[in-house]
Short mmCIF file of C-alpha atoms (C1' of nucleotides) in Angstrom, two decimals:
data_model
loop_
_atom_site.label_atom_id
_atom_site.label_comp_id
_atom_site.label_asym_id
_atom_site.label_seq_id
_atom_site.Cartn_x
_atom_site.Cartn_y
_atom_site.Cartn_z
CA MET A 1 -30.50 133.27 -99.70
CA MET A 2 -30.58 132.41 -103.40
CA ALA A 3 -34.06 132.88 -104.86
CA ARG A 4 -35.58 129.85 -106.46
CA ALA A 5 -35.13 130.53 -110.13
CA SER A 6 -37.40 128.22 -112.03
CA THR A 7 -39.67 125.22 -112.11
CA SER A 8 -38.47 121.71 -112.65
CA VAL A 9 -39.93 121.61 -116.15
CA ASN A 10 -38.21 124.82 -117.15
CA ARG A 11 -34.95 123.54 -115.71
CA ARG A 12 -35.15 120.46 -117.91
CA ASN A 13 -35.59 122.65 -120.97
CA ASP A 14 -32.79 124.97 -119.90
CA ILE A 15 -30.44 122.07 -119.47
CA VAL A 16 -31.32 120.45 -122.80
CA ALA A 17 -30.94 123.76 -124.63
CA ALA A 18 -27.55 124.28 -123.02
CA ALA A 19 -26.49 120.73 -123.79
CA ILE A 20 -27.36 121.05 -127.47
CA GLU A 21 -25.13 124.09 -127.80
CA VAL A 22 -22.26 122.83 -125.71
CA PHE A 23 -22.25 119.35 -127.23
CA ALA A 24 -22.41 120.80 -130.74
CA GLU A 25 -19.63 123.30 -130.16
CA ILE A 26 -17.21 121.20 -128.19
CA GLY A 27 -18.20 117.66 -129.16
CA TYR A 28 -20.24 115.30 -127.01
CA TYR A 29 -17.32 113.36 -125.58
CA ARG A 30 -15.09 116.35 -125.06
CA ALA A 31 -17.80 118.48 -123.49
CA THR A 32 -18.20 118.19 -119.74
CA THR A 33 -21.36 118.23 -117.69
CA ALA A 34 -19.81 121.19 -115.85
CA GLN A 35 -19.79 123.15 -119.11
CA VAL A 36 -23.42 122.28 -119.75
CA ALA A 37 -24.28 123.34 -116.21
CA GLU A 38 -22.44 126.64 -116.60
CA ARG A 39 -24.30 127.42 -119.84
CA ALA A 40 -27.58 126.59 -118.12
CA ALA A 41 -26.55 128.76 -115.16
CA ILE A 42 -26.88 126.00 -112.60
CA SER A 43 -24.45 123.85 -110.67
CA GLN A 44 -22.91 120.73 -112.16
CA PRO A 45 -24.42 118.31 -109.62
CA TYR A 46 -27.88 119.67 -110.34
CA VAL A 47 -27.70 118.45 -113.92
CA TYR A 48 -27.78 114.94 -112.47
CA ARG A 49 -31.08 115.58 -110.77
CA PHE A 50 -32.52 115.41 -114.29
CA PHE A 51 -30.12 113.65 -116.63
CA THR A 52 -27.02 111.57 -116.96
CA LYS A 53 -24.70 112.74 -119.69
CA GLU A 54 -26.01 110.09 -122.07
CA SER A 55 -29.70 110.68 -121.35
CA LEU A 56 -29.00 114.35 -121.98
CA LEU A 57 -27.75 113.50 -125.45
CA VAL A 58 -30.74 111.27 -126.15
CA GLU A 59 -33.13 114.02 -125.07
CA SER A 60 -31.25 116.56 -127.18
CA LEU A 61 -31.55 114.33 -130.23
CA SER A 62 -35.26 113.87 -129.61
CA VAL A 63 -35.73 117.63 -129.58
CA SER A 64 -33.76 117.99 -132.80
CA TRP A 65 -35.77 115.37 -134.69
CA LYS A 66 -39.08 116.77 -133.47
CA ARG A 67 -38.02 120.16 -134.78
CA ILE A 68 -37.58 118.79 -138.31
CA VAL A 69 -40.71 116.65 -138.25
CA GLN A 70 -42.82 119.59 -137.13
CA ALA A 71 -41.39 121.97 -139.73
CA PHE A 72 -41.92 119.43 -142.51
CA GLN A 73 -45.46 118.71 -141.33
CA VAL A 74 -46.33 122.39 -141.67
CA VAL A 75 -45.01 122.43 -145.24
CA ILE A 76 -46.79 119.23 -146.16
CA ASP A 77 -50.10 120.44 -144.74
CA SER A 78 -49.93 123.71 -146.64
CA SER A 79 -48.27 122.98 -149.97
CA ALA A 80 -49.58 122.25 -153.43
CA PRO A 81 -47.79 119.30 -155.05
CA GLU A 82 -45.74 121.49 -157.35
CA GLU A 83 -44.30 123.38 -154.38
CA LEU A 84 -43.93 120.49 -151.96
CA GLU A 85 -40.31 119.61 -152.59
CA SER A 86 -39.03 123.17 -152.79
CA GLY A 87 -40.98 123.97 -149.64
CA LEU A 88 -39.37 121.11 -147.76
CA ILE A 89 -35.94 122.18 -148.93
CA ARG A 90 -36.54 125.73 -147.82
CA ALA A 91 -37.82 124.53 -144.45
CA TYR A 92 -34.69 122.48 -143.94
CA GLU A 93 -32.46 125.38 -144.91
CA GLY A 94 -34.25 127.46 -142.31
CA ILE A 95 -33.59 124.88 -139.63
CA MET A 96 -29.94 124.69 -140.58
CA GLN A 97 -29.66 128.43 -140.09
CA SER A 98 -31.63 128.74 -136.87
CA TYR A 99 -30.78 125.43 -135.23
CA ARG A 100 -27.33 124.67 -136.56
CA SER A 101 -26.30 123.09 -133.27
CA GLU A 102 -29.07 120.51 -133.46
CA ILE A 103 -27.89 119.37 -136.88
CA LEU A 104 -24.28 119.22 -135.74
CA LEU A 105 -25.40 117.07 -132.84
CA GLN A 106 -27.21 114.67 -135.15
CA MET A 107 -24.10 114.38 -137.26
CA GLN A 108 -22.04 113.48 -134.22
CA ALA A 109 -24.61 110.93 -133.13
CA GLN A 110 -24.44 109.15 -136.49
CA THR A 111 -21.22 107.45 -135.46
CA ILE A 112 -22.06 106.71 -131.82
CA PRO A 113 -22.96 103.02 -131.60
CA ASP A 114 -24.40 102.98 -128.06
CA ALA A 115 -27.90 101.57 -128.19
CA PRO A 116 -29.99 104.46 -126.82
CA ILE A 117 -28.35 106.95 -129.15
CA ARG A 118 -28.44 104.65 -132.15
CA GLU A 119 -32.15 104.05 -131.55
CA ALA A 120 -32.92 107.73 -131.25
CA MET A 121 -31.19 108.33 -134.58
CA GLN A 122 -32.85 105.44 -136.40
CA GLN A 123 -36.27 106.46 -135.14
CA GLY A 124 -35.72 110.09 -136.15
CA ILE A 125 -34.59 109.30 -139.66
CA ASN A 126 -37.31 106.73 -140.20
CA GLU A 127 -39.96 109.20 -139.13
CA ILE A 128 -38.66 111.79 -141.57
CA ARG A 129 -38.46 109.28 -144.39
CA ASP A 130 -42.01 108.04 -143.82
CA LEU A 131 -43.39 111.53 -143.47
CA VAL A 132 -41.77 112.86 -146.63
CA GLY A 133 -42.23 109.61 -148.51
CA ASN A 134 -45.97 109.57 -147.88
CA ALA A 135 -46.21 113.22 -148.84
CA PHE A 136 -44.46 112.50 -152.15
CA VAL A 137 -46.84 109.63 -152.85
CA SER A 138 -49.86 111.73 -151.92
CA ALA A 139 -48.59 114.46 -154.20
CA GLY A 140 -48.79 111.98 -157.01
CA PHE A 141 -45.10 111.70 -157.80
CA GLU A 142 -44.44 108.53 -159.69
CA ASP A 143 -40.83 108.00 -158.71
CA ALA A 144 -41.44 108.69 -155.00
CA ASP A 145 -38.89 106.13 -153.91
CA LYS A 146 -36.06 107.71 -155.85
CA LYS A 147 -37.27 111.16 -154.88
CA ILE A 148 -37.14 110.49 -151.14
CA SER A 149 -33.74 108.90 -151.49
CA ASP A 150 -32.43 111.91 -153.41
CA PHE A 151 -34.00 114.22 -150.87
CA LEU A 152 -32.27 112.53 -147.96
CA ALA A 153 -28.97 112.37 -149.84
CA ARG A 154 -29.12 116.07 -150.60
CA GLY A 155 -29.81 116.72 -146.94
CA MET A 156 -26.76 114.75 -145.89
CA LEU A 157 -24.52 116.67 -148.29
CA CYS A 158 -26.06 119.88 -147.01
CA ASN A 159 -25.18 118.88 -143.44
CA ALA A 160 -21.62 118.03 -144.37
CA ALA A 161 -21.15 121.29 -146.27
CA MET A 162 -22.36 123.22 -143.24
CA ALA A 163 -20.36 121.26 -140.69
CA MET A 164 -17.07 121.55 -142.56
CA ASP A 165 -17.65 125.11 -143.69
CA MET A 166 -17.60 124.15 -147.37
CA PRO A 167 -20.51 126.01 -148.96
CA ASP A 168 -19.13 125.25 -152.42
CA LEU A 169 -20.14 121.63 -151.93
CA MET A 170 -23.76 122.61 -152.54
CA PRO A 171 -24.65 123.34 -156.17
CA LYS A 172 -25.34 127.01 -156.65
CA LYS A 173 -28.98 128.02 -157.17
CA MET B 1 15.65 90.37 -124.13
CA MET B 2 12.79 91.24 -126.43
CA ALA B 3 13.66 90.91 -130.12
CA ARG B 4 13.35 94.07 -132.10
CA ALA B 5 10.10 93.69 -133.91
CA SER B 6 10.06 96.16 -136.72
CA THR B 7 11.49 99.24 -138.38
CA SER B 8 10.43 102.75 -137.56
CA VAL B 9 8.53 103.07 -140.83
CA ASN B 10 6.63 99.87 -140.23
CA ARG B 11 5.85 100.98 -136.70
CA ARG B 12 4.28 104.17 -138.01
CA ASN B 13 2.06 102.15 -140.30
CA ASP B 14 1.16 99.71 -137.53
CA ILE B 15 0.17 102.55 -135.25
CA VAL B 16 -1.93 104.32 -137.86
CA ALA B 17 -3.68 101.10 -138.83
CA ALA B 18 -4.44 100.42 -135.18
CA ALA B 19 -5.63 103.98 -134.63
CA ILE B 20 -8.05 103.83 -137.55
CA GLU B 21 -9.71 100.77 -136.10
CA VAL B 22 -9.77 101.88 -132.49
CA PHE B 23 -10.90 105.42 -133.26
CA ALA B 24 -13.65 104.13 -135.55
CA GLU B 25 -14.92 101.54 -133.09
CA ILE B 26 -14.76 103.52 -129.89
CA GLY B 27 -14.85 107.10 -131.11
CA TYR B 28 -11.85 109.41 -131.34
CA TYR B 29 -12.40 111.22 -128.06
CA ARG B 30 -13.41 108.15 -126.10
CA ALA B 31 -10.57 106.03 -127.42
CA THR B 32 -7.32 106.14 -125.50
CA THR B 33 -3.79 106.09 -126.77
CA ALA B 34 -3.31 103.01 -124.58
CA GLN B 35 -5.98 101.20 -126.60
CA VAL B 36 -4.28 102.16 -129.83
CA ALA B 37 -0.95 100.97 -128.45
CA GLU B 38 -2.46 97.66 -127.36
CA ARG B 39 -3.94 97.08 -130.82
CA ALA B 40 -0.58 97.89 -132.39
CA ALA B 41 1.12 95.55 -129.89
CA ILE B 42 3.43 98.20 -128.49
CA SER B 43 3.54 100.19 -125.29
CA GLN B 44 1.51 103.32 -124.82
CA PRO B 45 4.47 105.71 -124.40
CA TYR B 46 5.97 104.43 -127.61
CA VAL B 47 3.03 105.82 -129.57
CA TYR B 48 4.32 109.24 -128.59
CA ARG B 49 7.65 108.56 -130.25
CA PHE B 50 5.69 108.98 -133.51
CA PHE B 51 2.43 110.79 -132.91
CA THR B 52 0.37 112.82 -130.54
CA LYS B 53 -3.25 111.76 -130.37
CA GLU B 54 -4.31 114.53 -132.72
CA SER B 55 -1.53 113.99 -135.26
CA LEU B 56 -2.53 110.33 -135.24
CA LEU B 57 -6.04 111.30 -136.30
CA VAL B 58 -4.74 113.63 -139.00
CA GLU B 59 -2.50 110.90 -140.38
CA SER B 60 -5.37 108.40 -140.27
CA LEU B 61 -7.57 110.77 -142.23
CA SER B 62 -4.84 111.29 -144.79
CA VAL B 63 -4.60 107.53 -145.32
CA SER B 64 -8.36 107.26 -145.71
CA TRP B 65 -8.59 110.00 -148.33
CA LYS B 66 -5.65 108.63 -150.28
CA ARG B 67 -7.41 105.29 -150.38
CA ILE B 68 -10.45 106.77 -152.10
CA VAL B 69 -8.46 108.97 -154.46
CA GLN B 70 -6.36 106.05 -155.57
CA ALA B 71 -9.33 103.74 -156.12
CA PHE B 72 -11.18 106.40 -158.11
CA GLN B 73 -8.07 107.14 -160.18
CA VAL B 74 -7.89 103.50 -161.23
CA VAL B 75 -11.52 103.58 -162.34
CA ILE B 76 -11.13 106.87 -164.18
CA ASP B 77 -8.02 105.66 -165.99
CA SER B 78 -9.68 102.47 -167.15
CA SER B 79 -13.34 103.28 -167.82
CA ALA B 80 -15.27 104.18 -170.90
CA PRO B 81 -17.58 107.18 -170.35
CA GLU B 82 -20.69 105.02 -170.18
CA GLU B 83 -19.25 102.99 -167.33
CA LEU B 84 -17.49 105.76 -165.46
CA GLU B 85 -20.18 106.61 -162.92
CA SER B 86 -21.19 103.04 -162.18
CA GLY B 87 -17.51 102.14 -161.86
CA LEU B 88 -16.92 104.89 -159.32
CA ILE B 89 -19.96 103.80 -157.35
CA ARG B 90 -18.77 100.20 -157.31
CA ALA B 91 -15.31 101.30 -156.24
CA TYR B 92 -16.76 103.26 -153.35
CA GLU B 93 -18.93 100.35 -152.29
CA GLY B 94 -15.83 98.20 -152.23
CA ILE B 95 -14.03 100.67 -149.98
CA MET B 96 -17.00 100.80 -147.65
CA GLN B 97 -16.85 97.05 -147.29
CA SER B 98 -13.12 96.64 -146.93
CA TYR B 99 -12.26 99.88 -145.13
CA ARG B 100 -15.39 100.61 -143.16
CA SER B 101 -13.35 102.04 -140.27
CA GLU B 102 -11.79 104.67 -142.48
CA ILE B 103 -15.19 105.93 -143.56
CA LEU B 104 -16.46 105.95 -139.99
CA LEU B 105 -13.44 108.00 -139.02
CA GLN B 106 -14.11 110.53 -141.77
CA MET B 107 -17.68 110.85 -140.55
CA GLN B 108 -16.48 111.57 -137.04
CA ALA B 109 -14.00 114.12 -138.32
CA GLN B 110 -16.73 116.03 -140.13
CA THR B 111 -17.82 117.62 -136.86
CA ILE B 112 -14.41 118.23 -135.30
CA PRO B 113 -13.62 121.92 -135.72
CA ASP B 114 -9.94 121.84 -134.73
CA ALA B 115 -7.89 123.32 -137.54
CA PRO B 116 -5.59 120.42 -138.52
CA ILE B 117 -8.50 118.01 -138.73
CA ARG B 118 -10.77 120.44 -140.50
CA GLU B 119 -8.04 121.10 -143.06
CA ALA B 120 -7.42 117.41 -143.67
CA MET B 121 -11.12 116.92 -144.32
CA GLN B 122 -11.52 119.91 -146.61
CA GLN B 123 -8.47 118.92 -148.60
CA GLY B 124 -9.67 115.34 -148.94
CA ILE B 125 -13.13 116.24 -150.13
CA ASN B 126 -11.88 118.89 -152.50
CA GLU B 127 -9.47 116.45 -154.07
CA ILE B 128 -12.24 113.92 -154.62
CA ARG B 129 -14.56 116.54 -156.06
CA ASP B 130 -11.95 117.84 -158.47
CA LEU B 131 -10.90 114.37 -159.52
CA VAL B 132 -14.41 113.13 -160.19
CA GLY B 133 -15.57 116.47 -161.54
CA ASN B 134 -12.80 116.56 -164.15
CA ALA B 135 -13.50 112.96 -165.07
CA PHE B 136 -17.17 113.77 -165.64
CA VAL B 137 -16.23 116.72 -167.82
CA SER B 138 -13.70 114.64 -169.76
CA ALA B 139 -16.33 111.98 -170.25
CA GLY B 140 -18.39 114.59 -172.03
CA PHE B 141 -21.26 114.81 -169.53
CA GLU B 142 -23.10 118.06 -170.02
CA ASP B 143 -24.52 118.45 -166.53
CA ALA B 144 -21.20 117.62 -164.84
CA ASP B 145 -21.82 120.08 -162.03
CA LYS B 146 -25.10 118.52 -161.00
CA LYS B 147 -23.68 115.06 -161.53
CA ILE B 148 -20.76 115.56 -159.15
CA SER B 149 -23.06 117.10 -156.58
CA ASP B 150 -25.44 114.15 -156.83
CA PHE B 151 -22.53 111.77 -156.65
CA LEU B 152 -21.21 113.31 -153.43
CA ALA B 153 -24.69 113.48 -151.93
CA ARG B 154 -25.27 109.82 -152.67
CA GLY B 155 -21.97 109.01 -151.04
CA MET B 156 -22.94 110.89 -147.90
CA LEU B 157 -26.23 109.02 -147.65
CA CYS B 158 -24.36 105.80 -148.23
CA ASN B 159 -22.04 106.63 -145.34
CA ALA B 160 -24.92 107.43 -143.01
CA ALA B 161 -26.78 104.25 -143.92
CA MET B 162 -23.68 102.22 -143.15
CA ALA B 163 -22.82 104.03 -139.93
CA MET B 164 -26.30 103.75 -138.45
CA ASP B 165 -26.92 100.26 -139.76
CA MET B 166 -29.87 101.35 -141.89
CA PRO B 167 -29.40 99.63 -145.26
CA ASP B 168 -32.99 100.50 -146.20
CA LEU B 169 -31.92 104.11 -146.57
CA MET B 170 -30.24 103.22 -149.85
CA PRO B 171 -32.59 102.70 -152.77
CA LYS B 172 -32.78 99.05 -153.82
CA LYS B 173 -31.61 98.19 -157.34
"C1'" DT C 1 30.11 102.66 -128.61
"C1'" DA C 2 26.73 105.18 -130.61
"C1'" DA C 3 22.33 105.09 -132.33
"C1'" DT C 4 17.88 103.05 -132.35
"C1'" DT C 5 14.06 100.57 -130.39
"C1'" DG C 6 11.47 100.01 -126.73
"C1'" DT C 7 9.07 100.01 -121.82
"C1'" DA C 8 7.86 100.72 -116.66
"C1'" DA C 9 6.58 104.05 -113.78
"C1'" DT C 10 4.65 108.22 -112.96
"C1'" DT C 11 2.32 112.74 -113.23
"C1'" DG C 12 -0.82 116.30 -113.40
"C1'" DA C 13 -5.08 117.17 -114.96
"C1'" DT C 14 -9.73 116.18 -115.86
"C1'" DC C 15 -14.32 114.36 -115.29
"C1'" DA C 16 -18.82 111.78 -114.41
"C1'" DA C 17 -21.20 110.85 -110.68
"C1'" DT C 18 -22.43 110.90 -105.64
"C1'" DC C 19 -23.18 112.69 -101.03
"C1'" DA C 20 -24.31 115.47 -97.45
"C1'" DA C 21 -26.06 119.56 -96.54
"C1'" DT C 22 -28.61 124.17 -96.98
"C1'" DA C 23 -32.09 127.45 -98.69
"C1'" DA C 24 -36.62 128.49 -100.30
"C1'" DT C 25 -41.35 127.62 -100.66
"C1'" DA C 26 -45.67 125.40 -99.65
"C1'" DT C 27 -48.95 123.49 -96.49
"C1'" DA C 28 -51.23 122.85 -92.30
"C1'" DA C 29 -52.37 123.72 -87.52
"C1'" DC C 30 -53.28 126.60 -84.14
"C1'" DG D 1 -51.03 135.53 -88.74
"C1'" DT D 2 -47.55 133.07 -86.64
"C1'" DT D 3 -45.41 128.68 -85.78
"C1'" DA D 4 -44.34 123.89 -87.08
"C1'" DT D 5 -43.69 120.47 -90.81
"C1'" DA D 6 -42.98 118.75 -95.15
"C1'" DT D 7 -41.36 119.30 -99.95
"C1'" DT D 8 -38.76 121.09 -103.59
"C1'" DA D 9 -34.67 123.42 -105.42
"C1'" DT D 10 -29.96 123.84 -105.23
"C1'" DT D 11 -25.05 123.59 -104.20
"C1'" DG D 12 -20.10 122.68 -102.10
"C1'" DA D 13 -17.17 119.18 -101.52
"C1'" DT D 14 -15.50 114.98 -102.72
"C1'" DT D 15 -14.36 110.59 -105.06
"C1'" DG D 16 -12.73 107.13 -107.84
"C1'" DA D 17 -11.40 106.46 -112.17
"C1'" DT D 18 -9.26 107.67 -116.39
"C1'" DC D 19 -5.99 109.60 -119.59
"C1'" DA D 20 -2.51 112.26 -122.46
"C1'" DA D 21 1.94 113.11 -122.04
"C1'" DT D 22 6.72 112.85 -119.92
"C1'" DT D 23 10.72 110.91 -117.83
"C1'" DA D 24 14.06 107.86 -116.85
"C1'" DC D 25 15.79 103.75 -117.98
"C1'" DA D 26 16.79 99.13 -120.51
"C1'" DA D 27 17.63 96.21 -124.45
"C1'" DT D 28 19.08 95.67 -129.31
"C1'" DT D 29 21.66 96.29 -133.27
"C1'" DA D 30 25.10 98.21 -136.40
#
DNA sequence: TAATTGTAATTGATCAATCAATAATATAAC
DNA sequence: GTTATATTATTGATTGATCAATTACAATTA
């Protein structure tokens, strides 16, 4: 009776998109696979045709890190040295507005020690650091090491300010 | 039969100390009140004589913020301006070594939107920012606003590096 | 004996994961 | 083109385990 709604590939994407939102809003451990299923408009058992709860988190994190890498790559490929850093900052601010849930999910994952999640986080951060670090070096910045460290630190404070609804934590202008 | 082991006040402290460890290790939502009770060497129902699970988290956060405030106050009260910032950084590093669980708990709480927890976090951070901010101003630093922002950002990166076991994230030196 | 300290037993709810089945589509044969 | 067969998509029902919270009761001390 029910019409077949989608392909398997689309279903995977639907489920991951739903999981990112539900996990971010409710918290990974508090959120249930039934809630993810409801948001994806499928049944709870069908989620398990594609993911376990943990593999769903790992996949969600992978999506979130790819989003940042890709946005930064665009900036790096199209920026003069004097606009590189401000361009990266603007790109990150854009992601925080449009994909807030993905950042909230990364923040949650920071304190989850289970190996697959820990590895996804380490890999994501390392990729960002290498990407931005190399771009700073290529741009001819002398203190690239300090610059990348400051960049990451500012990003972390930015995340915290967003998560806890404390915009005053970020310096104006 | 069993000898009375402690006073009510001591019991509260025992339970909070146990909760900080268990919540940090296992994660607040995954951890059970039975695990907290076991670590505190009491029965699970007896935890509820003092706390609900949520009030236990709020109390744990309060302890963790007081720890930082107190350590920073000592540094501020005893440092010459030229050693103020480095003293604060060393104090924070000491806390991260000796009270790692408290920091991990704060990181978890960053993404928990429930009002009592959110309020405990906002209050804690604001108190730190005011304390350090005033100290920077009193020390005669001109760019106190940027300095406090950088200080907090560095702290956030420090937390993340510790939580994810990525010491390379912090700049050597 | 009255208050305080404590626990065993239980409850009601919740949840990740599985199973057994059905519906829809595609393919092939006639 | 209609029938038979296989494949994919999907769900209802269930399960086994877990957990926060309560209740009813026992031991200890002042």
